[in-house]
Short mmCIF file of C-alpha atoms in Angstrom, two decimals:
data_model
loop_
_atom_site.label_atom_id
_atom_site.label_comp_id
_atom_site.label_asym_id
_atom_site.label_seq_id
_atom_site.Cartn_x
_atom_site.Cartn_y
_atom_site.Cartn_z
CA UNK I 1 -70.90 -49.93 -7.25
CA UNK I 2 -69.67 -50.19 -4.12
CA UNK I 3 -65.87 -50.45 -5.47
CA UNK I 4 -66.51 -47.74 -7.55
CA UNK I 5 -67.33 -45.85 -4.01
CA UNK I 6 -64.15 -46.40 -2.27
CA UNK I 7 -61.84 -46.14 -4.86
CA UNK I 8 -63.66 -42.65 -4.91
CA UNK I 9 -63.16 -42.47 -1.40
CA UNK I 10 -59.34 -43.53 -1.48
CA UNK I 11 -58.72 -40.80 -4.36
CA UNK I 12 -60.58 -38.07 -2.20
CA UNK I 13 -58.35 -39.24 0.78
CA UNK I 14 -55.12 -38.78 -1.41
CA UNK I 15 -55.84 -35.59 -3.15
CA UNK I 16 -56.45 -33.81 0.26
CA UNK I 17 -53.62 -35.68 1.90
CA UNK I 18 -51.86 -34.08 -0.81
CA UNK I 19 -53.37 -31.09 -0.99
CA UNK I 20 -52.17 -30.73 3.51
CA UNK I 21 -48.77 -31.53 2.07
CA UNK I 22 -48.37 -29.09 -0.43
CA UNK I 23 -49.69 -26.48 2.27
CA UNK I 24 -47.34 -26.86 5.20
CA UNK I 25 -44.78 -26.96 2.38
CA UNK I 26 -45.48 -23.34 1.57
CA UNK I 27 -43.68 -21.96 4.56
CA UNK I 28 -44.91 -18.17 2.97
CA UNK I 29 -48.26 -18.78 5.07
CA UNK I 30 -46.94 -17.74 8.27
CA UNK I 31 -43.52 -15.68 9.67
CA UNK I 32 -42.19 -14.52 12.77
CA UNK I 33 -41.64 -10.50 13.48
CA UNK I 34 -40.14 -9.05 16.10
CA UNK I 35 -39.93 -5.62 17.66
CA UNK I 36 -36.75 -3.37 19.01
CA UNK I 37 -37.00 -2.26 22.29
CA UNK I 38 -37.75 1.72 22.70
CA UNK I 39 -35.35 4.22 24.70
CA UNK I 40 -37.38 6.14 27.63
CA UNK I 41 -35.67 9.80 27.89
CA UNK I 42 -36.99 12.48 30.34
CA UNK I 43 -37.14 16.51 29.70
CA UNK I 44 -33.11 16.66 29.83
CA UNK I 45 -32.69 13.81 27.29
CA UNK I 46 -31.45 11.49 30.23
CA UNK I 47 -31.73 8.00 30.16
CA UNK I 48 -34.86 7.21 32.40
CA UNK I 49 -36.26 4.29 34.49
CA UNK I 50 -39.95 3.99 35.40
CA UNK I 51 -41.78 1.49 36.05
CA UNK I 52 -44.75 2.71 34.63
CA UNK I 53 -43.60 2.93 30.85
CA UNK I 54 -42.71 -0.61 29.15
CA UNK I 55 -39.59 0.05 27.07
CA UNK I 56 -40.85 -2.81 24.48
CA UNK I 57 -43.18 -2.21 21.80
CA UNK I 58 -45.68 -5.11 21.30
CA UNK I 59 -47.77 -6.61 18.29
CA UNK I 60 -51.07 -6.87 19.53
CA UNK I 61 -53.16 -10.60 18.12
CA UNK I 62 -55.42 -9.90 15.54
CA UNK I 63 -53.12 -6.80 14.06
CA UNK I 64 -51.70 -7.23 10.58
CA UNK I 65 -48.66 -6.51 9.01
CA UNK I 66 -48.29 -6.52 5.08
CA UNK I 67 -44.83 -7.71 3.54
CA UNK I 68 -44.03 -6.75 -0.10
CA UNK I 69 -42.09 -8.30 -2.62
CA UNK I 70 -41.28 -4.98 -5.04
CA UNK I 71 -38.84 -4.36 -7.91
CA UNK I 72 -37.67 -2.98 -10.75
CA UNK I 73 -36.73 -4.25 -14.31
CA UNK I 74 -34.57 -3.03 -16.37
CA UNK I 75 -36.65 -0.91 -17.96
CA UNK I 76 -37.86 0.74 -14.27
CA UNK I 77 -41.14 -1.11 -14.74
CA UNK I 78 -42.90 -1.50 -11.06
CA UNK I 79 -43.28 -5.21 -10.16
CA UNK I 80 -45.35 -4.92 -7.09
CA UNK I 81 -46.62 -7.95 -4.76
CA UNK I 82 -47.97 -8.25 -1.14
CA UNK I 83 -49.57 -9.94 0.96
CA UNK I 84 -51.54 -9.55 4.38
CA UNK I 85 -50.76 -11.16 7.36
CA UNK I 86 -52.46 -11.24 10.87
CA UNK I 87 -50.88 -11.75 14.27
CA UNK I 88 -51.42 -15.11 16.01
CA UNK I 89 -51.09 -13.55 19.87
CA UNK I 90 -49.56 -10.94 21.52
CA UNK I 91 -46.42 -9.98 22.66
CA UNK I 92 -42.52 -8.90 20.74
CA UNK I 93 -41.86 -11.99 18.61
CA UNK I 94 -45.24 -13.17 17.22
CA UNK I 95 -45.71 -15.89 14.69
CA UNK I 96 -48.36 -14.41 11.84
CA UNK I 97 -50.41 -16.25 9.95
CA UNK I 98 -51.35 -15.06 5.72
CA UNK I 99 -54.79 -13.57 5.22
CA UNK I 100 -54.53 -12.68 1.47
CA UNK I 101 -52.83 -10.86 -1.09
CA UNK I 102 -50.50 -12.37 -4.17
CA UNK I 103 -47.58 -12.12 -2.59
CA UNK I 104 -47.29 -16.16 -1.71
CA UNK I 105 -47.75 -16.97 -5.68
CA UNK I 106 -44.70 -14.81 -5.93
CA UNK I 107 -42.07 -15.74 -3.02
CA UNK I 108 -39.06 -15.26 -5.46
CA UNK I 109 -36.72 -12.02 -4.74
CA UNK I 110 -35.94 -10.84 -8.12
CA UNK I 111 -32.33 -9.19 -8.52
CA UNK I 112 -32.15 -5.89 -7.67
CA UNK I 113 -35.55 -6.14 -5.27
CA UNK I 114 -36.45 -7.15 -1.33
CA UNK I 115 -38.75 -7.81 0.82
CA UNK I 116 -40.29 -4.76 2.94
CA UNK I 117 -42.81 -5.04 5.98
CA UNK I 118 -45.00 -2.73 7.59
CA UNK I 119 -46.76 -2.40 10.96
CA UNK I 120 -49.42 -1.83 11.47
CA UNK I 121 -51.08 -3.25 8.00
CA UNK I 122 -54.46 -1.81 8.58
CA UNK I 123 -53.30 1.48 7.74
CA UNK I 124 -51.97 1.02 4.27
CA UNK I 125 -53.17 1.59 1.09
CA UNK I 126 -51.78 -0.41 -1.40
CA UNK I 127 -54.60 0.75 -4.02
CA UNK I 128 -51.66 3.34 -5.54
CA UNK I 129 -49.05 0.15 -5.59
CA UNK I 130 -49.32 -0.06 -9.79
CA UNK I 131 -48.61 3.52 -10.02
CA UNK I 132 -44.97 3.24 -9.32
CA UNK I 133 -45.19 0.92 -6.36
CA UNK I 134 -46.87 3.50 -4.34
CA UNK I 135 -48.47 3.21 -0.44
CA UNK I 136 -49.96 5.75 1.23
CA UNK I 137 -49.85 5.45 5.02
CA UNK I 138 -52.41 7.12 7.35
CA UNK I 139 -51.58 9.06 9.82
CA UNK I 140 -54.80 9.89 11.88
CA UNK I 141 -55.62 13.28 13.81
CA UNK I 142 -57.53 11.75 16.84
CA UNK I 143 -55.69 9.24 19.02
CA UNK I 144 -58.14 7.20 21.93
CA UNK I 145 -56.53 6.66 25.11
CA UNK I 146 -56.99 3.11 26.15
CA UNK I 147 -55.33 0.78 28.99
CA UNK I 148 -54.81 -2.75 29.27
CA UNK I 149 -54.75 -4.36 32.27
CA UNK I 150 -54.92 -1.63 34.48
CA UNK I 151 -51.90 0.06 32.48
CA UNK I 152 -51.88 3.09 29.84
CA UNK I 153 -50.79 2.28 26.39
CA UNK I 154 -50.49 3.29 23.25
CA UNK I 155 -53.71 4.41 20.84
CA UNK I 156 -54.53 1.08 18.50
CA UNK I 157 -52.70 0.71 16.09
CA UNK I 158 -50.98 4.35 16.12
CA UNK I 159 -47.01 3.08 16.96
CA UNK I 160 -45.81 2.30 13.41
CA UNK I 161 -42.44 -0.03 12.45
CA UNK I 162 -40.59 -1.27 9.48
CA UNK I 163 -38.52 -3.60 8.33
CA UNK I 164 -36.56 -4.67 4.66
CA UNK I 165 -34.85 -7.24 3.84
CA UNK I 166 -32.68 -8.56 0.76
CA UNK I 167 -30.76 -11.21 2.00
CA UNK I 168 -33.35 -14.08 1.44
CA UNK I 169 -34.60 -14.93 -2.04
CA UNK I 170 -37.28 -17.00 -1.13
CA UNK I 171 -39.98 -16.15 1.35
CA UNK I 172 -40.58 -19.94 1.13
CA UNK I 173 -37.85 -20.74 3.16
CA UNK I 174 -37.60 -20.31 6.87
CA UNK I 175 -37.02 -16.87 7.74
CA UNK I 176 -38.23 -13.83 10.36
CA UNK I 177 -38.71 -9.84 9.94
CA UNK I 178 -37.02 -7.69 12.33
CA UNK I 179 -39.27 -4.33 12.65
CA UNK I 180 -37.58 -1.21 13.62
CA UNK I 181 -39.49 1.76 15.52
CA UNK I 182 -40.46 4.38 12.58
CA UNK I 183 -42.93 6.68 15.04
CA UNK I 184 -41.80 7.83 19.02
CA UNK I 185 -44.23 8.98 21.48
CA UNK I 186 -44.62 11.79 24.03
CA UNK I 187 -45.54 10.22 27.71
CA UNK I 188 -47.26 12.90 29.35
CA UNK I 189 -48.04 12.66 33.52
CA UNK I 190 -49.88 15.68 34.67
CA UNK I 191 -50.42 16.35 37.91
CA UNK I 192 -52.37 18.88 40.43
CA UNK I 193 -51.81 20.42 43.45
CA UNK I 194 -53.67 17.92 44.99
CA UNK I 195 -57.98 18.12 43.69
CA UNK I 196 -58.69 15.80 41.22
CA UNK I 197 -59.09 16.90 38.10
CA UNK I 198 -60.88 14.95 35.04
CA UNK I 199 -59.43 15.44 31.70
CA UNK I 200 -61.51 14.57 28.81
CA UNK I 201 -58.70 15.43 25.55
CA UNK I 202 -55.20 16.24 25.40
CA UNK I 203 -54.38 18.70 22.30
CA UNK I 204 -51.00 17.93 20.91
CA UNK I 205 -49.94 21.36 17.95
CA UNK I 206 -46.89 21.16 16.74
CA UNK I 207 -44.86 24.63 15.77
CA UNK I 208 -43.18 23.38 12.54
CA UNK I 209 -43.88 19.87 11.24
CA UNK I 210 -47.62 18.55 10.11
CA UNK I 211 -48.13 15.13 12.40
CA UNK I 212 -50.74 13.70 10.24
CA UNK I 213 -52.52 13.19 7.26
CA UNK I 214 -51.68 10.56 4.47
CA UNK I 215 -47.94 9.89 3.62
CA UNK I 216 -47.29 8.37 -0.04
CA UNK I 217 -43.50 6.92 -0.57
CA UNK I 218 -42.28 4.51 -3.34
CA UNK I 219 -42.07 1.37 -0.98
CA UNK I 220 -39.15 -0.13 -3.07
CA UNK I 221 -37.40 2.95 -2.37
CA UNK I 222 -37.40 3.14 1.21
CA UNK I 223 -34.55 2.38 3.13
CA UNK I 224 -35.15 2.50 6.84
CA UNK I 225 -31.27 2.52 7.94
CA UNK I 226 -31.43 5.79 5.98
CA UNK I 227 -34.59 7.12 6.83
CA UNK I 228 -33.62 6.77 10.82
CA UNK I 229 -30.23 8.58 10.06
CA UNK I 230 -32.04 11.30 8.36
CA UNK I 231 -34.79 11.35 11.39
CA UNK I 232 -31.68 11.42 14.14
CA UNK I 233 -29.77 13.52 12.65
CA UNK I 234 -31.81 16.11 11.83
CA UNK I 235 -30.15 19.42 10.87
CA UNK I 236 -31.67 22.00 8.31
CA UNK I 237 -28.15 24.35 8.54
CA UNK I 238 -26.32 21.49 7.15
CA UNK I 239 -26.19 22.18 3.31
CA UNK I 240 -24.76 18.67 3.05
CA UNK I 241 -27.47 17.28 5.19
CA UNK I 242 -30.19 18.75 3.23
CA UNK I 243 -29.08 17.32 0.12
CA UNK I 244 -29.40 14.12 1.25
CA UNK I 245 -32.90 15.25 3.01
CA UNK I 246 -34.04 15.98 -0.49
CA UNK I 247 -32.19 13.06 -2.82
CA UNK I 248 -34.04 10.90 -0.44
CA UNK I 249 -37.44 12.61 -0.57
CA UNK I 250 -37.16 12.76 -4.08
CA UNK I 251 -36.10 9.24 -4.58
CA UNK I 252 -39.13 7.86 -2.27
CA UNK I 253 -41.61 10.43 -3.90
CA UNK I 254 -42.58 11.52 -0.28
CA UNK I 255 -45.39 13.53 -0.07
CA UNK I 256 -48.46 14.31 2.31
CA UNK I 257 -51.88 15.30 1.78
CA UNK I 258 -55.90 13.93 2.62
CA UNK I 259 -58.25 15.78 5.13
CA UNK I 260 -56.58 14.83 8.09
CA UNK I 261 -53.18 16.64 7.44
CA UNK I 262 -52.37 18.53 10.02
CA UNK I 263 -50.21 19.75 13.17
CA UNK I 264 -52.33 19.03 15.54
CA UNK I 265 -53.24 15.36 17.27
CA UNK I 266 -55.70 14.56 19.85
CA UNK I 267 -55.72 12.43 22.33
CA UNK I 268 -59.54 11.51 23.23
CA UNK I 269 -60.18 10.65 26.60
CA UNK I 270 -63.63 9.20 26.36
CA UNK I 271 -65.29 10.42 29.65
CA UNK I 272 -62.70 11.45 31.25
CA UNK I 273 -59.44 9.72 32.83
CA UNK I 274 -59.07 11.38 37.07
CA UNK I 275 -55.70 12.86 37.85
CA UNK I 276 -54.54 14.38 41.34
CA UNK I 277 -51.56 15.15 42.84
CA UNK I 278 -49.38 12.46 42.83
CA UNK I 279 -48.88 12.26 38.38
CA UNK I 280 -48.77 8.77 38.83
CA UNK I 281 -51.08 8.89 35.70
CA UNK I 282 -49.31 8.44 31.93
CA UNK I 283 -50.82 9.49 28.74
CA UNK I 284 -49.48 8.71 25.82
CA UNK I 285 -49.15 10.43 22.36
CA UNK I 286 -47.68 8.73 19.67
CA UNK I 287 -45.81 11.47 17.24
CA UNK I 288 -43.94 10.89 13.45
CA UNK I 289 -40.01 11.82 14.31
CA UNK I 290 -39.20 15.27 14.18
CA UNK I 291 -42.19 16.80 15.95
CA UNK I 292 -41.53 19.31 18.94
CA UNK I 293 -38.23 20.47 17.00
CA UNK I 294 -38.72 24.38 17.52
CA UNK I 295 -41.83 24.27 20.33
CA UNK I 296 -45.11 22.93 20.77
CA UNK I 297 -48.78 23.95 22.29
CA UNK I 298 -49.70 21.08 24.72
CA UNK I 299 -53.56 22.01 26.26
CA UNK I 300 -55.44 20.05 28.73
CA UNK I 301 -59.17 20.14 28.55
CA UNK I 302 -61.02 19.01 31.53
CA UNK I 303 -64.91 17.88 32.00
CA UNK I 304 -65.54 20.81 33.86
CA UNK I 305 -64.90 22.99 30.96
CA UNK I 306 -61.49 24.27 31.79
CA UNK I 307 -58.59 23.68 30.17
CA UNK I 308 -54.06 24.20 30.79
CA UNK I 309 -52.28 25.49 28.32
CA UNK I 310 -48.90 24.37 28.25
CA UNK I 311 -46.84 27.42 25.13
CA UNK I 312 -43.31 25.55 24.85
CA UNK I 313 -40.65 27.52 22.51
CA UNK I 314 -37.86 24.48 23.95
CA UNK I 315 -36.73 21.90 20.83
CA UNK I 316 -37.30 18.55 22.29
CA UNK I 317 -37.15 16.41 18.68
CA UNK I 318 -38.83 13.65 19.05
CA UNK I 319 -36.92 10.68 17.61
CA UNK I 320 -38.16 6.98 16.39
CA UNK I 321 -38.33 4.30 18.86
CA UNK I 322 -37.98 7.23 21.87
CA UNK I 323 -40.56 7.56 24.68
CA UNK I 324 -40.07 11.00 25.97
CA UNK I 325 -41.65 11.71 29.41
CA UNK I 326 -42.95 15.05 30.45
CA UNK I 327 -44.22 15.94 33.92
CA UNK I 328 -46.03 19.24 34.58
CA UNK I 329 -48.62 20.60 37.24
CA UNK I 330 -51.15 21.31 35.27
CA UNK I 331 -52.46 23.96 38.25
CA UNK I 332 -49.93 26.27 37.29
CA UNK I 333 -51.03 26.47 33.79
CA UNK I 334 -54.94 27.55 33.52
CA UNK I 335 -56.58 29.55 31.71
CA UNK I 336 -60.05 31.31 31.72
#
């Protein structure tokens, strides 16, 4: 009996000694992302330094991404594959660790397909992905300002990147995802003429463009070299441009809809963040490219009940991976 015990015991021993091996083998369990460093512009569209604004967007631990392995056959029939995947600690190049999803019974790139990532994962839907490889990516309405460490920064999980690639074939192997900037944001510092004022929301309405609301896109047929061109070079008098506008909206099957699409986003201040005269104070708004192109409607509401209301008609196009800073005295700018 007792033989019969530790051979059991060896076996046991080997099979999960086997079992550890076979895991660390499948190098799909974990990857390293990194993030591109954003460009901080002020009013003018200069080039600006402050010390206040980090110019490097961060993966926060505990945040997930979710890669994809998507193609098509020959006879255009989705094959669509993911997987979750959830930051190990913080900071620009972060090692994350799987959570779930088929994607690591399926590390082969087939020909014709790639790899795609998006950040951050808890705000895709991959419910639609049998219906022509579909995701729909939320965009909410309400932003919450938040700091860490003493410093303002952006609203969880509201700064979105991307990333494709399709020169690996094996997500076995040893390999990284770069993530480039898809949202920018608008870095507000209000000031007074010297009281301190308490502002409670910042109201964000756009003249042209909805900001939120749920975007659906083909995820095999995004291409986010393109998609920044078409975001930076923005030009609706261009018939040329437009044409490629629409093959590519067409192509991705872009379009928005879900109770929260709107133009307007709101930055929620809890109780109140204090401001005086000195603006030393930033808030920020993250915004999808393109918003502020012909004007915007930027109001201040305070905990005393009043409220600045800031009517632009200027075009300052907000642009992926772009931090634009505003300044304003927000005394010159009440209203009853």
């Amino acid at each position: 009996m007792k033989k019969i015990l530790k051979g059991a015991c060896i076996m046991a021993m080997v099979a999960l000694a086997f079992a550890s091996c076979k895991k660390n083998e499948n190098k799909a369990l974990t990857f390293v992302a990194t993030t591109e460093e954003v460009v901080v512009v002020n009013d003018e569209d200069r080039a600006y330094i402050d010390p206040q604004v980090a110019n490097t967007p961060i993966f926060e631990q505990g945040e997930q991404v979710v890669l994809y392995n998507i193609y098509e056959d020959g006879n255009a029939t989705p094959h669509s594959y993911y997987g979750v995947y959830t930051a190990r600690a913080t900071g620009p190049r972060v090692l994350f660790d799987y959570q779930s999803g088929p994607l690591v019974d399926h590390p082969l790139k087939e020909d014709g397909g790639a790899f795609f990532g998006f950040y951050p994962g808890q705000r895709v839907n991959n419910a639609f992905l049998a219906q022509g490889n579909y995701g729909v990516f939320d965009i909410p309405n309400v932003q919450t300002y938040r700091e860490i460490n003493g410093n303002a920064v952006f609203s969880e999980r509201s700064w979105a990147m991307a990333g494709k690639r399709t020169d690996i074939s094996d997500i076995n192997d040893e390999f990284y995802f770069s993530f480039k900037n898809i949202m920018g944001a608008l870095c507000l510092k209000p000031r007074t003429n010297g009281e301190q004022k308490t502002i409670t929301s910042i109201v964000f309405e756009d003249k042209t463009f909805h900001l939120t609301g749920d975007v659906h896109l083909k995820i095999h047929k995004i291409d986010p070299d393109e998609m920044l061109y078409l975001f930076n070079n923005y030009n609706p008098s261009s018939d040329t441009y437009l044409q490629r506008l629409n093959d590519y909206k067409t192509a991705t099957g872009y379009f928005v809809d879900g109770n929260q699409m709107g133009k307007t986003v709101t930055l929620d201040c809890g109780e109140g963040v204090v401001i005086d005269g000195t603006g030393n104070k930033p808030f920020y708004i993250v915004l999808r490219p393109l918003a502020w192109y012909a004007g915007c409607v930027i109001t201040f509401n305070f905990a005393d009940g009043s409220k600045a209301v800031i009517d632009n008609n200027l075009s300052r196009t907000m642009a992926p991976g772009v931090i634009r800073i505003t300044t304003t005295n927000v005394d010159n700018y009440m209203v009853p």
